[in-house]
Amino acid sequence: MTDLGPAWLRSFAAIARAGSVTRAAQQVHRRQSAVSTHLQHLEAAVGARLVERSTRALALTAQGLAFLPHAQALLRAQDDAHAAVRPAREAVTHRLGISE
């Protein structure tokens, strides 16, 4: 079994949302080539083609559609894990006085 890198999962989820590697790269603040590489690594790791590319469009394959909710769940779990150990922000009250 091969581990699934969080960056790969974020790039895949962004591709699914954006419908384009270029727009996905903008969403995850990476270069298009990096997002394409993430997708290649992820497809190799899961052993399935997740995205079907044509000259005009990009769409998830049946395997990609089946994998997407799992990728999103893994990303949510990672976010939850980070949130569990981050110190909670204390509520801060700001008062503003304005004279006439």
JSON list of C-alpha atoms in Angstrom, two decimals, residues 25-74:
[
{"chain": "A", "resi": 25, "resn": "ALA", "atom": "CA", "xyz": [-3.36, 25.18, -9.61]},
{"chain": "A", "resi": 26, "resn": "GLN", "atom": "CA", "xyz": [-4.59, 28.69, -8.88]},
{"chain": "A", "resi": 27, "resn": "GLN", "atom": "CA", "xyz": [-6.84, 27.37, -6.09]},
{"chain": "A", "resi": 28, "resn": "VAL", "atom": "CA", "xyz": [-4.04, 25.46, -4.34]},
{"chain": "A", "resi": 29, "resn": "HIS", "atom": "CA", "xyz": [-1.41, 28.15, -5.05]},
{"chain": "A", "resi": 30, "resn": "ARG", "atom": "CA", "xyz": [0.89, 25.89, -7.04]},
{"chain": "A", "resi": 31, "resn": "ARG", "atom": "CA", "xyz": [2.16, 25.74, -10.59]},
{"chain": "A", "resi": 32, "resn": "GLN", "atom": "CA", "xyz": [0.17, 23.80, -13.15]},
{"chain": "A", "resi": 33, "resn": "SER", "atom": "CA", "xyz": [3.06, 21.38, -13.59]},
{"chain": "A", "resi": 34, "resn": "ALA", "atom": "CA", "xyz": [3.09, 20.62, -9.84]},
{"chain": "A", "resi": 35, "resn": "VAL", "atom": "CA", "xyz": [-0.66, 19.90, -9.81]},
{"chain": "A", "resi": 36, "resn": "SER", "atom": "CA", "xyz": [-0.28, 17.62, -12.85]},
{"chain": "A", "resi": 37, "resn": "THR", "atom": "CA", "xyz": [2.57, 15.80, -11.09]},
{"chain": "A", "resi": 38, "resn": "HIS", "atom": "CA", "xyz": [0.44, 15.42, -7.94]},
{"chain": "A", "resi": 39, "resn": "LEU", "atom": "CA", "xyz": [-2.32, 13.87, -10.03]},
{"chain": "A", "resi": 40, "resn": "GLN", "atom": "CA", "xyz": [0.13, 11.48, -11.69]},
{"chain": "A", "resi": 41, "resn": "HIS", "atom": "CA", "xyz": [1.51, 10.39, -8.31]},
{"chain": "A", "resi": 42, "resn": "LEU", "atom": "CA", "xyz": [-1.98, 9.94, -6.89]},
{"chain": "A", "resi": 43, "resn": "GLU", "atom": "CA", "xyz": [-3.15, 7.88, -9.85]},
{"chain": "A", "resi": 44, "resn": "ALA", "atom": "CA", "xyz": [-0.05, 5.70, -9.55]},
{"chain": "A", "resi": 45, "resn": "ALA", "atom": "CA", "xyz": [-0.60, 5.28, -5.80]},
{"chain": "A", "resi": 46, "resn": "VAL", "atom": "CA", "xyz": [-4.23, 4.22, -6.13]},
{"chain": "A", "resi": 47, "resn": "GLY", "atom": "CA", "xyz": [-3.64, 2.24, -9.30]},
{"chain": "A", "resi": 48, "resn": "ALA", "atom": "CA", "xyz": [-6.47, 3.85, -11.23]},
{"chain": "A", "resi": 49, "resn": "ARG", "atom": "CA", "xyz": [-6.99, 6.62, -13.72]},
{"chain": "A", "resi": 50, "resn": "LEU", "atom": "CA", "xyz": [-8.95, 9.32, -11.87]},
{"chain": "A", "resi": 51, "resn": "VAL", "atom": "CA", "xyz": [-9.22, 11.99, -14.55]},
{"chain": "A", "resi": 52, "resn": "GLU", "atom": "CA", "xyz": [-10.01, 11.76, -18.24]},
{"chain": "A", "resi": 53, "resn": "ARG", "atom": "CA", "xyz": [-8.41, 14.51, -20.29]},
{"chain": "A", "resi": 54, "resn": "SER", "atom": "CA", "xyz": [-9.36, 15.61, -23.75]},
{"chain": "A", "resi": 55, "resn": "THR", "atom": "CA", "xyz": [-8.23, 18.59, -25.77]},
{"chain": "A", "resi": 56, "resn": "ARG", "atom": "CA", "xyz": [-11.17, 20.67, -24.58]},
{"chain": "A", "resi": 57, "resn": "ALA", "atom": "CA", "xyz": [-12.34, 19.27, -21.27]},
{"chain": "A", "resi": 58, "resn": "LEU", "atom": "CA", "xyz": [-11.36, 17.44, -18.15]},
{"chain": "A", "resi": 59, "resn": "ALA", "atom": "CA", "xyz": [-13.71, 15.09, -16.30]},
{"chain": "A", "resi": 60, "resn": "LEU", "atom": "CA", "xyz": [-13.45, 12.59, -13.48]},
{"chain": "A", "resi": 61, "resn": "THR", "atom": "CA", "xyz": [-13.57, 8.95, -14.48]},
{"chain": "A", "resi": 62, "resn": "ALA", "atom": "CA", "xyz": [-15.90, 6.54, -12.69]},
{"chain": "A", "resi": 63, "resn": "GLN", "atom": "CA", "xyz": [-12.97, 5.68, -10.41]},
{"chain": "A", "resi": 64, "resn": "GLY", "atom": "CA", "xyz": [-12.32, 9.38, -9.82]},
{"chain": "A", "resi": 65, "resn": "LEU", "atom": "CA", "xyz": [-15.96, 9.96, -8.87]},
{"chain": "A", "resi": 66, "resn": "ALA", "atom": "CA", "xyz": [-15.81, 7.01, -6.48]},
{"chain": "A", "resi": 67, "resn": "PHE", "atom": "CA", "xyz": [-12.52, 8.20, -4.97]},
{"chain": "A", "resi": 68, "resn": "LEU", "atom": "CA", "xyz": [-13.45, 11.88, -4.54]},
{"chain": "A", "resi": 69, "resn": "PRO", "atom": "CA", "xyz": [-15.57, 11.55, -1.36]},
{"chain": "A", "resi": 70, "resn": "HIS", "atom": "CA", "xyz": [-12.79, 9.53, 0.28]},
{"chain": "A", "resi": 71, "resn": "ALA", "atom": "CA", "xyz": [-10.18, 12.13, -0.67]},
{"chain": "A", "resi": 72, "resn": "GLN", "atom": "CA", "xyz": [-12.40, 14.86, 0.76]},
{"chain": "A", "resi": 73, "resn": "ALA", "atom": "CA", "xyz": [-12.92, 12.86, 3.97]},
{"chain": "A", "resi": 74, "resn": "LEU", "atom": "CA", "xyz": [-9.16, 12.39, 4.37]}
]
